[in-house]
Amino acid sequence: MLQNLKANAYYYTLLLLSFSLPFPILITNILIILLTLIWIIRSNFVVKISLLKEHKISILFFSLFFVSCIGLLYSDNLAWGLFKIEKILTLFLFPLIILSSPRLSEKQFGNVLKAFVAGVLLAAVIGIGNALYKRFILKNLSEFELNNFYIEIPHLFMSHVYFGLYMVLAIYMLIFLFLKQKEKSRFQKLLTSVLVSFLYVLVFTSGSFMSFIVLVLSTGLLVCYFLYEHFKLTYIVIALLVVVGAAGLLINSGHPSLNRYKQRIFLSFDNVENDQYNYSSNRVGPLVAGFSVAKDNWLWGVGTSDTEKAMEASYIEHGLDQLIHLNTHNQYLDFLITFGIFGLALYLLTLLYPLYISIKYKYYLYTFFLILILISGITENILASNKGILLYALFNSIFASQFLYGKTSNAENT
């Protein structure tokens, strides 16, 4: 009975943790502490070690945390480095706790996904209500305020960039849960269609550019795969023509969100202005400064705590002092600057190896999650924000536990 109570406590805390991710970080931190305490008192450590041995991929996941600890050894600002280590602690905690615990049942796993989707939907509804109040009730309705309304929606809880990632993952989960059901009622079909459409529109309007790009690409892949499996090549061609036509109509619609996307695509690399309000400067400037730092520190990097200091010096050197508050806006460049070429290679390995395994064994929810993280890293430092770290660390561990159990060792032998 006591063992069942501990197991249920672990499961329900995981449910609450998944639901809490879109909301203020304090709630999530309390649940992380609770989950850690439950893990400590739950089962004996011989069992935990045995499960970790089964999940050989856990070593790969731990490595991101350990390389950050090693980076402290050649950092100048130890206090700031320790703060960053504390910030990414869940990169170690979640793989340790989840991969050393028994796998969730199919029903429990589905409920964890549903909890996350419910949290994202609730956060979206609250965000829309907040945006309506701030932009439509307190201010006059105008095209300018309409544009700000779209931007305002996700900002109650986090940046639109990270909320975009949350919404795209929620869409993947909704589709996964729907496809897993053997018998689908008319209501379930309607509900899934409405929720996916709602989140799809919200991703587009809230201005999360890279999340929308990933969503469009993954949708195209899903449609082509479905048509390939069930229909002739002709239908794939027709579907692609429909998509191209729809894209053309969308481009000519003049929607405020589309205008923002055009601004993000047509960046100027020729003349970077020292202007923090210029979008091209905000995106290209960090790359100019970042590659300059990486060029001088490509082997070992500058260390865990000194990335910001090195970027500041580079901004000043290139006459871009107004951009001094910006990070690289590129996860791969950030790893290269901080930990050198070996650190970057390790980060890529932690993503590409599970991606290979997930594709090999057709665990496509995990596949699309990893693609989302990989592509989003081109324009954002996902592991520089609490919301990005928590999303990646938690669901990377859960998906690995559910889908890759016993598969990594098999892959090594094939």
XYZ file of C-alpha atoms in Angstrom:
414
model
C 0.000 0.000 0.000
C 2.830 2.388 0.906
C 4.606 1.555 -2.357
C 1.428 2.311 -4.332
C 1.069 5.600 -2.487
C 4.637 6.580 -3.427
C 4.082 5.556 -7.044
C 0.844 7.535 -7.241
C 2.496 10.548 -5.608
C 5.194 10.482 -8.304
C 2.624 10.196 -11.102
C 0.307 12.933 -9.814
C 3.213 15.296 -9.185
C 4.362 14.692 -12.757
C 0.820 15.502 -13.905
C 0.767 18.770 -11.971
C 4.275 19.626 -13.155
C 3.285 19.178 -16.805
C 0.183 21.310 -16.290
C 2.137 24.045 -14.491
C 4.834 24.612 -17.126
C 3.128 27.554 -18.898
C 2.443 29.353 -15.613
C 4.666 31.363 -13.205
C 7.965 29.652 -12.489
C 7.431 29.657 -8.692
C 4.652 27.056 -8.999
C 6.831 24.845 -11.181
C 9.815 25.147 -8.826
C 7.709 24.014 -5.858
C 6.551 20.965 -7.814
C 10.120 20.161 -8.880
C 11.196 20.162 -5.225
C 8.227 17.924 -4.370
C 9.045 15.534 -7.225
C 12.671 15.318 -6.055
C 11.623 14.529 -2.475
C 9.236 11.818 -3.688
C 12.008 10.325 -5.821
C 14.374 10.222 -2.827
C 11.923 8.385 -0.549
C 10.272 6.262 -3.235
C 12.319 3.110 -3.965
C 15.804 1.841 -3.121
C 18.769 3.177 -5.030
C 19.765 -0.256 -6.348
C 16.570 -0.243 -8.417
C 17.243 3.331 -9.550
C 20.775 2.508 -10.685
C 19.522 -0.580 -12.495
C 16.965 1.488 -14.407
C 19.583 4.089 -15.317
C 21.740 1.293 -16.742
C 18.800 0.258 -18.909
C 18.492 3.870 -20.069
C 22.029 4.239 -21.391
C 21.013 7.466 -23.096
C 20.817 9.110 -19.652
C 24.614 9.539 -19.760
C 24.216 11.642 -22.885
C 21.526 13.785 -21.258
C 23.614 14.309 -18.097
C 26.540 15.483 -20.216
C 24.976 18.904 -20.931
C 24.918 19.640 -17.218
C 28.401 18.235 -16.611
C 29.981 20.220 -19.440
C 28.567 23.368 -17.839
C 30.179 22.371 -14.542
C 33.513 21.785 -16.303
C 33.159 25.196 -17.932
C 33.280 26.750 -14.472
C 36.914 25.659 -14.118
C 38.109 28.194 -16.686
C 35.512 30.917 -16.002
C 36.332 34.260 -14.380
C 32.997 35.098 -12.726
C 32.374 32.109 -10.453
C 29.275 33.599 -8.776
C 27.529 34.157 -12.107
C 28.628 30.723 -13.270
C 27.080 29.068 -10.218
C 23.848 30.974 -10.869
C 23.765 29.585 -14.418
C 24.458 26.070 -13.099
C 21.509 26.407 -10.724
C 19.351 27.606 -13.631
C 20.055 24.494 -15.717
C 19.904 22.049 -12.792
C 16.797 20.407 -14.277
C 18.937 19.231 -17.217
C 20.415 16.862 -14.646
C 17.448 16.392 -12.283
C 14.741 15.410 -14.765
C 16.755 12.719 -16.591
C 17.954 11.398 -13.225
C 14.469 11.210 -11.683
C 12.444 10.105 -14.704
C 14.908 7.671 -16.267
C 15.550 5.980 -12.914
C 11.814 5.562 -12.260
C 9.517 2.884 -13.725
C 7.934 3.817 -17.041
C 4.493 5.333 -16.941
C 1.664 3.176 -18.219
C 0.152 4.135 -21.568
C -2.827 5.674 -19.762
C -0.617 7.626 -17.356
C 1.587 8.855 -20.197
C -1.482 9.999 -22.117
C -2.743 11.841 -19.048
C 0.590 13.646 -18.641
C 0.290 14.834 -22.239
C -3.310 15.906 -21.639
C -2.254 17.822 -18.525
C 0.316 19.791 -20.508
C -2.188 20.505 -23.306
C -4.754 21.647 -20.732
C -2.189 23.969 -19.140
C -1.273 25.496 -22.493
C -4.936 25.974 -23.460
C -5.758 27.591 -20.117
C -2.720 29.895 -20.372
C -3.796 30.819 -23.918
C -7.348 31.664 -22.830
C -6.072 33.727 -19.889
C -3.584 35.445 -22.204
C -6.338 36.327 -24.679
C -8.478 37.722 -21.846
C -5.571 39.801 -20.583
C -4.819 41.101 -24.105
C -8.482 41.989 -24.674
C -8.539 43.954 -21.439
C -5.285 45.817 -22.051
C -5.719 46.532 -25.766
C -9.460 46.627 -26.498
C -11.037 47.739 -23.235
C -8.457 50.224 -21.970
C -7.511 51.564 -25.419
C -9.291 52.395 -28.644
C -9.578 49.668 -31.268
C -7.231 50.421 -34.156
C -4.962 48.528 -36.529
C -2.002 49.459 -34.347
C -3.730 48.184 -31.213
C -4.879 45.065 -33.076
C -1.241 44.297 -33.857
C -0.309 44.849 -30.204
C -3.220 42.643 -29.154
C -1.723 39.683 -31.019
C 1.709 40.331 -29.506
C 0.277 40.771 -25.998
C -1.432 37.358 -25.791
C 1.523 35.192 -24.694
C 3.385 37.832 -22.682
C 1.428 37.415 -19.459
C 3.433 34.276 -18.636
C 6.437 34.215 -20.970
C 7.946 35.488 -24.197
C 5.959 34.819 -27.378
C 8.956 32.825 -28.636
C 8.684 30.230 -25.869
C 4.900 30.206 -25.779
C 5.063 29.405 -29.488
C 7.149 26.315 -28.664
C 4.631 25.298 -25.993
C 1.687 25.655 -28.375
C 3.374 23.716 -31.192
C 4.220 20.872 -28.801
C 0.614 20.897 -27.540
C -0.574 20.538 -31.158
C 1.747 17.552 -31.658
C 0.396 15.971 -28.490
C -3.241 16.503 -29.509
C -2.610 14.817 -32.865
C -0.674 11.980 -31.191
C -3.443 11.352 -28.644
C -6.083 11.419 -31.370
C -4.237 8.943 -33.595
C -3.634 6.587 -30.650
C -7.380 6.179 -30.099
C -8.679 3.064 -31.840
C -12.302 4.199 -31.889
C -12.863 7.897 -32.515
C -16.271 9.400 -31.852
C -17.610 12.332 -33.844
C -17.232 14.536 -30.766
C -13.560 13.564 -30.342
C -12.880 14.367 -33.993
C -14.609 17.746 -33.671
C -12.898 18.613 -30.383
C -9.431 17.738 -31.678
C -10.017 19.724 -34.865
C -11.205 22.795 -32.932
C -8.341 22.727 -30.411
C -5.647 22.158 -33.055
C -7.098 24.935 -35.224
C -7.292 27.305 -32.243
C -3.646 26.738 -31.316
C -2.554 26.844 -34.956
C -4.107 30.300 -35.424
C -2.675 31.482 -32.113
C 0.855 30.397 -33.071
C 0.525 32.425 -36.269
C -0.997 35.562 -34.741
C 1.232 35.741 -31.664
C 4.295 36.301 -33.828
C 6.391 33.289 -32.879
C 8.130 33.127 -36.247
C 10.280 30.013 -35.951
C 7.554 28.058 -34.130
C 5.161 28.832 -36.964
C 7.742 27.785 -39.563
C 8.308 24.477 -37.740
C 4.560 23.949 -37.454
C 4.006 24.535 -41.167
C 6.893 22.226 -42.109
C 5.786 19.450 -39.768
C 2.189 19.760 -40.976
C 3.414 19.400 -44.548
C 5.408 16.299 -43.615
C 2.404 14.758 -41.859
C 0.102 15.436 -44.797
C 2.579 14.045 -47.338
C 3.201 10.944 -45.192
C -0.538 10.336 -44.802
C -1.170 10.763 -48.524
C 1.807 8.555 -49.379
C 0.523 5.802 -47.090
C -3.094 5.914 -48.242
C -3.285 7.490 -51.682
C -1.468 7.895 -54.995
C 1.277 10.390 -55.847
C -1.332 12.517 -57.654
C -2.962 13.423 -54.349
C 0.369 14.561 -52.932
C 0.881 16.879 -55.902
C -2.657 18.256 -55.503
C -2.099 18.816 -51.785
C 1.156 20.665 -52.454
C -0.576 22.884 -55.034
C -3.302 23.671 -52.503
C -0.676 24.587 -49.909
C 1.161 26.842 -52.379
C -2.116 28.521 -53.343
C -3.090 29.039 -49.709
C 0.349 30.482 -48.990
C -0.072 32.916 -51.891
C -3.428 34.107 -50.577
C -1.966 34.489 -47.104
C 0.982 36.552 -48.367
C -1.405 38.993 -50.059
C -3.718 39.252 -47.039
C -1.754 42.028 -45.320
C -2.270 40.474 -41.867
C -0.207 42.259 -39.149
C 1.425 38.989 -38.102
C 2.407 38.264 -41.700
C 4.027 41.693 -41.987
C 6.109 40.869 -38.905
C 7.153 37.564 -40.485
C 8.231 39.327 -43.684
C 10.383 41.624 -41.559
C 12.034 38.584 -39.992
C 12.762 36.936 -43.340
C 14.189 39.908 -45.235
C 17.050 40.799 -42.912
C 19.857 43.115 -43.937
C 23.344 41.651 -43.483
C 25.146 44.417 -45.361
C 24.882 47.313 -42.943
C 24.119 46.523 -39.300
C 22.905 49.650 -37.540
C 23.678 50.418 -33.916
C 19.960 50.607 -33.140
C 18.225 48.415 -30.581
C 14.823 49.180 -32.172
C 15.862 47.994 -35.643
C 14.787 44.377 -36.133
C 17.575 43.507 -38.578
C 20.133 44.889 -36.141
C 18.606 42.914 -33.279
C 18.986 39.671 -35.221
C 22.096 40.193 -37.322
C 24.099 42.187 -34.741
C 24.310 39.300 -32.225
C 25.507 36.977 -35.011
C 28.243 39.423 -36.041
C 29.410 39.838 -32.443
C 28.974 36.141 -31.639
C 30.961 34.788 -34.571
C 33.738 37.222 -33.740
C 33.950 35.783 -30.208
C 33.691 32.205 -31.481
C 36.515 32.774 -33.953
C 38.907 33.596 -31.105
C 37.626 30.878 -28.723
C 36.565 28.056 -31.035
C 38.377 25.218 -29.268
C 37.307 25.404 -25.598
C 35.031 28.454 -25.509
C 35.081 31.234 -22.925
C 33.603 29.174 -20.075
C 30.222 28.896 -18.391
C 30.087 32.359 -16.822
C 31.877 34.544 -19.370
C 29.657 34.376 -22.480
C 27.822 37.609 -21.681
C 31.062 39.440 -20.880
C 32.664 38.300 -24.147
C 29.577 39.321 -26.139
C 29.528 42.777 -24.506
C 33.160 43.362 -25.454
C 32.460 42.235 -29.023
C 29.440 44.530 -29.353
C 31.562 47.504 -28.292
C 34.369 46.463 -30.652
C 31.935 46.379 -33.595
C 30.269 49.689 -32.657
C 27.023 47.992 -31.573
C 26.901 49.104 -27.946
C 23.094 49.620 -28.079
C 22.722 45.856 -28.573
C 24.815 45.012 -25.541
C 21.849 43.483 -23.681
C 21.178 40.867 -26.391
C 22.346 37.254 -26.336
C 23.346 35.423 -29.511
C 19.776 34.403 -30.452
C 21.277 31.132 -31.657
C 21.649 28.092 -29.422
C 24.418 26.556 -31.531
C 26.493 29.725 -31.641
C 25.973 30.134 -27.893
C 27.355 26.638 -27.213
C 30.279 27.278 -29.541
C 31.140 30.521 -27.721
C 30.706 29.049 -24.247
C 32.145 25.525 -24.587
C 33.956 25.524 -27.919
C 33.660 23.059 -30.762
C 33.560 20.048 -28.434
C 30.673 21.514 -26.443
C 28.752 22.237 -29.629
C 29.371 18.704 -30.905
C 28.115 17.283 -27.608
C 24.936 19.393 -27.735
C 24.244 18.251 -31.292
C 24.804 14.641 -30.254
C 22.231 14.922 -27.441
C 19.656 15.920 -30.046
C 20.650 14.000 -33.167
C 21.223 10.581 -31.594
C 17.737 10.413 -29.968
C 16.342 11.794 -33.235
C 17.938 8.910 -35.147
C 16.581 6.349 -32.686
C 13.094 7.886 -32.659
C 12.923 7.802 -36.464
C 14.294 4.266 -36.609
C 11.621 2.949 -34.230
C 8.886 5.303 -35.526
C 8.303 7.226 -32.296
C 7.194 10.277 -34.192
C 5.992 12.383 -31.267
C 9.559 12.349 -29.950
C 10.852 12.938 -33.491
C 8.781 16.090 -33.967
C 9.665 17.331 -30.488
C 13.375 17.060 -31.279
C 12.891 18.721 -34.674
C 11.093 21.568 -32.890
C 14.053 22.040 -30.534
C 16.627 21.718 -33.328
C 15.044 24.255 -35.670
C 14.054 26.708 -32.935
C 17.680 26.775 -31.810
C 18.593 28.549 -35.053
C 16.969 31.784 -33.872
C 16.745 31.391 -30.086
C 18.831 30.415 -27.057
C 16.330 27.871 -25.771
C 18.558 26.826 -22.860
C 19.049 30.428 -21.713
C 15.463 30.776 -20.454
C 13.778 28.930 -17.591
C 10.740 28.224 -19.769
C 12.899 26.760 -22.534
C 15.049 24.699 -20.165
C 12.042 23.223 -18.349
C 10.177 22.328 -21.527
C 13.191 20.604 -23.065
C 14.451 18.879 -19.914
C 11.073 17.525 -18.782
C 9.661 16.206 -22.052
C 12.980 15.046 -23.437
C 13.273 12.851 -20.331
C 9.646 11.671 -20.439
C 9.752 10.826 -24.143
C 13.070 9.023 -23.780
C 11.690 7.007 -20.873
C 8.524 6.046 -22.736
C 9.829 5.504 -26.250
C 13.505 4.582 -26.018
C 13.454 2.165 -23.108
C 15.651 -0.771 -24.156
C 16.064 0.647 -27.667
C 19.341 2.534 -27.269
C 21.267 -0.601 -26.319
C 19.657 -2.459 -29.243
C 20.682 0.317 -31.610
C 24.259 0.092 -30.467
C 24.331 -3.568 -31.461
C 22.872 -3.113 -34.945
